[in-house]
Amino acid sequence: MDEKIIELKGVSREYDETLAVDNIDLYVKKGEFITFLGPSGCGKTTTLRMIAGFEVPSSGTILLNGKDITKIPPYERPVNTVFQRYALFPHLNVFDNIAYGLKLKRVNAVYEDEKGNRKTRKEKLSKAEIAAKVSKALKMVDLEEFEKRDVTTLSGGQQQRVAIARAIVNEPEILLLDEPLGALDLKMRKDMQIELKEMHKKLGITFIYVTHDQEEALTMSDTIVVMKDGTIQQIGTPMDIYNEPKNAFVADFIGESNICSGTMVGDKKVKFINHVFDCVDDFPLNEKVDVVVRPEDVFLMDEGKGQVDGVIESSIFKGVHYEMTFIVGKTEIIIQDTQERKAGEHASIFIKPEDIHIMAKEFVSNKYDGYITKKNTVCFADGEFECDVTQLYPGSSLDEEGYLVLPNGEKKDLTDVDVTAEVGLKDIEIIDNDFGGDACGSIVSIIYKGDHYQIIIRTDENEEDFVVDTEYVWNENDRVSVKIPKEKIKLTLKVSEGARR
């Protein structure tokens, strides 16, 4: 079945000039179990709330079965929502909690008037109809004997089932689930993952699920939508998302990954950790790439018998496998294996070509639109930086008054001239306070790449990003500032040299 039940076209949601959801396009098939997955603040719950009708998009269109429902209120949509906090009525028993919506419901009833004319009127459901529907819903969630129980005496898992029963009793076309397992302990959460998947099969309706838990998404979903910063990073089956991540964020967020910098050195040949490996992905010769290898796909062998030799730095038993850190030069490779190797042991690794996934580098350098100030500094990314403006005109120099002097003797005032500023990923210094650098913000992303961390620092005012490669350890949400040596800022004139005035 591949008929679209929900479709979002160019949907955005803005709050006080902050984009929570940024121009997303996606569709959901009838009967599908689709999961929105991502870290806190990525826009997944906002997207769910727009589908439910609790939020109205700032722009874009939401279609239900091909009909525009963008501005239709929640109660007119064939959609029900289960929240993380189940919102059950503590003064009502299980039966009355589930029946609550049914008692308020009005359905069309056909009758004949005194003259024999057929007419339609709104009527309440009968007690017998309500009892039958509640009984059916309780059976679906395996709570048949719980009708008279006080909801406050139920376990977290049982309360969650009551919340689901209350949502499905109205026979919605779509069930929305907003982190419904978040309040449960680990074992109950794992049990409920399986039960929810079985429930989905029984009901045959569309489930749209929101979670930040990658295991939940991989366990239950037909399709996963990975989100970050209000945008969709990748859509695919759990297997596709895990085995073929589109970028370093997806690779890092879904499961554990070894992400290393590499270079394509031949036809389906990539060099990383100082060795040339065969691979199955085809990229242009000499292109700088990110290489992803899952820990379970790295095979340990005796020293000298694999592709690359190194040393086991640490070995930890994780229940079903040992997790070992293998050092090659300055690079760490994480390995998961059922056979233990001791810390300090010399060994070798082997990686099959089909287990090496190549991705285009998302960030090669930082590029910004900027302008030159009266002081011959450059402003970009919510900061003001010392720079060498003579690079804008080869052979030029600065006179005592701050004018740029061209080789032919012509003087130029660069104030407000628009430029492009480019800075390398390794050329930015991070300072652990708000005031020591030339621009400040918060760390919003950290990805470990074997021998360094790739960090994104987002400024407060205009949410500009500095992408930095550093060997030092930082934490997400740290407040920091950045400094850039003037010789590391490459300036070029905009194609149309213009003034901001």
PDB file of C-alpha atoms in Angstrom, residues 362-368 421-425 467:
ATOM      1  CA  GLU A 362      29.531  18.462   4.727  1.00  0.00           C
ATOM      2  CA  PHE A 363      31.999  21.173   5.758  1.00  0.00           C
ATOM      3  CA  VAL A 364      35.268  21.986   3.974  1.00  0.00           C
ATOM      4  CA  SER A 365      35.646  25.561   5.239  1.00  0.00           C
ATOM      5  CA  ASN A 366      33.607  28.390   6.771  1.00  0.00           C
ATOM      6  CA  LYS A 367      32.340  30.988   4.278  1.00  0.00           C
ATOM      7  CA  TYR A 368      30.564  34.205   5.246  1.00  0.00           C
ATOM      8  CA  ALA A 421      35.363  35.813   4.159  1.00  0.00           C
ATOM      9  CA  GLU A 422      36.643  32.227   4.208  1.00  0.00           C
ATOM     10  CA  VAL A 423      38.175  30.529   7.266  1.00  0.00           C
ATOM     11  CA  GLY A 424      39.551  26.996   7.558  1.00  0.00           C
ATOM     12  CA  LEU A 425      38.027  24.520  10.007  1.00  0.00           C
ATOM     13  CA  VAL A 467      32.472  24.956  12.242  1.00  0.00           C
TER      14      VAL A 467
END
